[in-house]
Tab-separated table of C-alpha atoms in Angstrom:
chain	number	residue	atom	x	y	z
A	12	MET	CA	-12.510	63.276	-60.347
A	13	THR	CA	-15.255	61.077	-61.777
A	14	ALA	CA	-17.395	58.626	-59.844
A	15	ALA	CA	-15.520	55.766	-61.504
A	16	GLU	CA	-12.240	57.084	-60.140
A	17	VAL	CA	-13.540	57.442	-56.602
A	18	LYS	CA	-12.966	54.510	-54.271
A	19	ASP	CA	-15.859	53.229	-52.190
A	20	ASP	CA	-15.713	51.618	-48.745
A	21	SER	CA	-15.081	48.152	-50.202
A	22	GLU	CA	-12.097	49.156	-52.349
A	23	GLU	CA	-8.456	49.560	-51.438
A	24	SER	CA	-7.958	52.249	-48.814
A	25	LEU	CA	-5.667	55.242	-49.205
A	26	VAL	CA	-4.778	55.109	-45.499
A	27	ASN	CA	-1.122	54.177	-44.990
A	28	ARG	CA	-1.516	51.435	-42.389
A	29	GLU	CA	2.203	51.097	-41.732
A	30	LYS	CA	2.592	54.793	-40.883
A	31	VAL	CA	-0.499	54.757	-38.666
A	32	GLU	CA	0.761	51.716	-36.776
A	33	GLN	CA	4.174	53.310	-36.249
A	34	ALA	CA	2.546	56.528	-35.040
A	35	VAL	CA	0.259	54.720	-32.591
A	36	ARG	CA	3.219	52.816	-31.148
A	37	MET	CA	5.059	56.106	-30.667
A	38	ILE	CA	2.047	57.692	-28.962
A	39	LEU	CA	1.695	54.747	-26.587
A	40	GLU	CA	5.374	54.989	-25.723
A	41	ALA	CA	5.114	58.788	-25.323
A	42	ILE	CA	2.362	58.485	-22.691
A	43	GLY	CA	4.404	55.937	-20.764
A	44	GLU	CA	2.731	52.739	-21.971
A	45	ASN	CA	4.312	49.551	-23.240
A	46	PRO	CA	2.942	48.898	-26.750
A	47	ASP	CA	4.159	45.295	-26.560
A	48	ARG	CA	2.142	44.294	-23.506
A	49	GLU	CA	-0.716	41.853	-23.979
A	50	GLY	CA	-3.603	44.329	-24.070
A	51	LEU	CA	-1.849	46.763	-26.413
A	52	HIS	CA	0.118	44.436	-28.694
A	53	ASP	CA	-2.470	44.554	-31.504
A	54	THR	CA	-3.682	48.094	-30.807
A	55	PRO	CA	-1.655	49.838	-33.557
A	56	ALA	CA	-3.095	47.496	-36.203
A	57	ARG	CA	-6.603	47.890	-34.783
A	58	VAL	CA	-6.335	51.677	-34.904
A	59	ALA	CA	-5.072	51.550	-38.503
A	60	ARG	CA	-8.066	49.429	-39.549
A	61	MET	CA	-10.393	51.753	-37.662
A	62	TYR	CA	-8.956	54.800	-39.444
A	63	GLU	CA	-9.589	53.117	-42.792
A	64	GLU	CA	-13.242	52.894	-41.822
A	65	ILE	CA	-13.914	56.184	-40.032
A	66	PHE	CA	-11.935	58.273	-42.540
A	67	SER	CA	-13.164	56.429	-45.643
A	68	GLY	CA	-14.927	59.549	-46.941
A	69	LEU	CA	-11.755	61.645	-46.993
A	70	HIS	CA	-10.799	60.792	-50.583
A	71	ARG	CA	-14.308	60.368	-51.965
A	72	ASP	CA	-16.292	62.866	-53.988
A	73	PRO	CA	-19.663	63.261	-52.227
A	74	SER	CA	-21.258	64.150	-55.570
A	75	GLU	CA	-21.013	60.522	-56.675
A	76	VAL	CA	-24.094	59.507	-54.691
A	77	LEU	CA	-26.293	62.137	-56.358
A	78	SER	CA	-25.784	60.830	-59.891
A	79	ALA	CA	-29.145	59.005	-59.787
A	80	ARG	CA	-31.845	61.598	-60.465
A	81	PHE	CA	-35.519	61.373	-61.286
A	82	HIS	CA	-38.117	63.668	-62.799
A	83	VAL	CA	-41.308	63.773	-60.743
A	84	ASP	CA	-44.306	66.048	-60.405
A	85	HIS	CA	-43.057	67.588	-57.172
A	86	ASP	CA	-41.703	71.075	-56.585
A	87	GLU	CA	-42.260	71.329	-52.824
A	88	VAL	CA	-39.733	70.714	-50.077
A	89	VAL	CA	-38.023	67.336	-49.682
A	90	LEU	CA	-36.806	66.868	-46.104
A	91	VAL	CA	-34.992	63.884	-44.624
A	92	LYS	CA	-34.443	64.432	-40.926
A	93	ASP	CA	-32.779	62.630	-38.032
A	94	ILE	CA	-29.996	61.104	-40.156
A	95	PRO	CA	-27.526	59.685	-37.603
A	96	PHE	CA	-23.810	60.186	-38.198
A	97	TYR	CA	-20.395	59.923	-36.562
A	98	SER	CA	-17.490	62.160	-37.503
A	99	SER	CA	-14.127	63.250	-36.072
A	100	CYS	CA	-13.107	66.687	-34.850
A	101	GLU	CA	-9.955	67.777	-36.663
A	102	HIS	CA	-8.659	69.638	-33.602
A	103	HIS	CA	-8.409	66.691	-31.200
A	104	LEU	CA	-9.309	63.692	-33.416
A	105	LEU	CA	-12.125	62.909	-31.004
A	106	PRO	CA	-15.576	61.903	-32.258
A	107	PHE	CA	-18.551	64.165	-32.661
A	108	PHE	CA	-21.889	62.594	-33.423
A	109	GLY	CA	-25.529	63.436	-33.784
A	110	GLU	CA	-28.188	63.928	-36.413
A	111	ALA	CA	-28.296	65.728	-39.736
A	112	HIS	CA	-31.447	67.187	-41.276
A	113	VAL	CA	-31.310	67.794	-45.029
A	114	ALA	CA	-33.924	69.740	-47.011
A	115	TYR	CA	-34.068	70.956	-50.584
A	116	LEU	CA	-36.522	72.502	-53.036
A	117	PRO	CA	-36.328	70.662	-56.384
A	118	ARG	CA	-35.990	72.617	-59.611
A	119	HIS	CA	-38.317	71.454	-62.401
A	120	GLY	CA	-39.154	68.273	-60.463
A	121	VAL	CA	-35.584	66.914	-60.461
A	122	VAL	CA	-35.067	64.845	-57.298
A	123	THR	CA	-32.677	62.199	-56.023
A	124	GLY	CA	-33.425	59.078	-54.017
A	125	LEU	CA	-34.116	59.665	-50.327
A	126	SER	CA	-31.439	57.156	-49.340
A	127	LYS	CA	-28.935	59.198	-51.353
A	128	LEU	CA	-29.295	62.072	-48.897
A	129	ALA	CA	-28.411	59.763	-46.016
A	130	ARG	CA	-25.502	58.366	-48.030
A	131	LEU	CA	-24.280	61.892	-48.756
A	132	VAL	CA	-24.210	62.655	-45.026
A	133	ASP	CA	-22.345	59.403	-44.374
A	134	ILE	CA	-19.604	60.106	-46.924
A	135	VAL	CA	-19.063	63.685	-45.797
A	136	ALA	CA	-19.030	62.654	-42.122
A	137	LYS	CA	-16.180	60.177	-42.568
A	138	ARG	CA	-13.277	62.599	-42.460
A	139	PRO	CA	-11.523	64.790	-39.876
A	140	GLN	CA	-13.254	68.188	-39.883
A	141	ILE	CA	-15.197	70.791	-37.989
A	142	GLN	CA	-18.979	70.638	-37.870
A	143	GLU	CA	-19.374	73.945	-39.704
A	144	ARG	CA	-17.445	72.648	-42.718
A	145	MET	CA	-19.395	69.396	-42.770
A	146	THR	CA	-22.648	71.379	-42.853
A	147	ASN	CA	-21.426	73.563	-45.722
A	148	ILE	CA	-20.096	70.673	-47.818
A	149	ILE	CA	-23.440	68.867	-47.675
A	150	ALA	CA	-25.339	72.044	-48.599
A	151	ASP	CA	-22.979	73.006	-51.429
A	152	THR	CA	-23.013	69.490	-52.896
A	153	LEU	CA	-26.804	69.422	-52.995
A	154	GLU	CA	-27.081	72.914	-54.442
A	155	ASN	CA	-24.507	72.304	-57.165
A	156	ASP	CA	-25.336	68.739	-58.172
A	157	LEU	CA	-29.130	68.891	-58.049
A	158	ASP	CA	-29.345	72.533	-59.158
A	159	ALA	CA	-31.873	72.868	-56.346
A	160	VAL	CA	-33.919	76.048	-55.936
A	161	GLY	CA	-32.987	76.036	-52.271
A	162	VAL	CA	-31.074	73.909	-49.780
A	163	MET	CA	-31.019	73.895	-46.002
A	164	VAL	CA	-28.896	71.639	-43.802
A	165	VAL	CA	-29.094	71.563	-40.010
A	166	ILE	CA	-26.718	69.456	-37.921
A	167	GLU	CA	-27.046	68.814	-34.189
A	168	ALA	CA	-24.049	67.118	-32.597
A	169	GLU	CA	-22.322	66.308	-29.340
A	170	HIS	CA	-18.548	66.760	-29.349
A	171	LEU	CA	-16.435	64.540	-27.121
A	172	CYS	CA	-13.756	67.250	-27.087
A	173	MET	CA	-16.280	69.267	-25.053
A	174	THR	CA	-17.726	66.444	-22.962
A	175	MET	CA	-14.798	64.250	-21.898
A	176	ARG	CA	-12.045	66.889	-21.739
A	177	GLY	CA	-11.606	70.640	-21.505
A	178	ILE	CA	-14.835	72.282	-20.387
A	179	LYS	CA	-16.412	68.845	-19.688
A	180	LYS	CA	-20.067	69.583	-20.427
A	181	PRO	CA	-21.666	66.222	-21.302
A	182	GLY	CA	-24.971	66.458	-23.120
A	183	SER	CA	-24.263	69.876	-24.630
A	184	LYS	CA	-25.023	70.050	-28.351
A	185	THR	CA	-23.749	72.232	-31.140
A	186	VAL	CA	-26.234	73.224	-33.862
A	187	THR	CA	-25.022	74.452	-37.244
A	188	MET	CA	-27.062	75.513	-40.249
A	189	ALA	CA	-26.271	76.175	-43.897
A	190	SER	CA	-28.824	77.797	-46.223
A	191	ARG	CA	-28.568	78.210	-49.963
A	192	GLY	CA	-30.799	79.816	-52.583
A	193	ALA	CA	-34.453	80.126	-51.588
A	194	TYR	CA	-33.648	79.048	-48.031
A	195	GLU	CA	-31.616	82.176	-47.429
A	196	ASP	CA	-35.052	83.726	-46.871
A	197	SER	CA	-35.820	83.764	-43.136
A	198	ALA	CA	-39.494	82.814	-43.609
A	199	ARG	CA	-38.521	79.668	-45.508
A	200	GLN	CA	-35.902	78.878	-42.876
A	201	GLN	CA	-38.550	79.095	-40.173
A	202	GLU	CA	-40.728	76.665	-42.137
A	203	ILE	CA	-37.987	74.022	-41.979
A	204	LEU	CA	-37.110	74.773	-38.365
A	205	ARG	CA	-40.766	74.278	-37.408
A	206	MET	CA	-40.760	70.912	-39.178
A	207	LEU	CA	-37.703	70.008	-37.090
A	208	ASN	CA	-39.283	71.347	-33.888
A	209	LEU	CA	-36.369	73.757	-33.570
A	210	SER	CA	-38.384	76.950	-33.959
């Protein structure tokens, strides 16, 4: 799939609104609610529009944002940290949210714009998934598309499926890490973790 074939947030969505609305009505009825009462009458349509937004990355190729590359005299680490994101757990369809930290070592001075790293996180976040997969997709995309010497991605997130239900531990965070290339070396990993104050 080329970048030209990939739809962005402003283009027609692939979410089937009619099916979502029908499903939401059925769920409301199944829990004993009246989907036609005043407060819920427009809820199915609202949920369908929300799904178009929060799942807008599902049918997009995250590589598209890395097409802009530059040659600079820089072969040291590039780190963008504290990138906020919201995603959805595929097990309960509840949100998880937090911050992503993305680092890479350029090869031969080939870099991408700093905002592209934040955009990459945003696209990958907007789909139902588990945090581990999100971490790996970001790392693999950077490694493959930038041909980086090394890549390291750390994600810290709070999962509502752990805080508002089940074990009910508000404030608990899950940390996942994906390392590629040079950052599979523990000494280099520690360098990044120190920069993130996680070491």
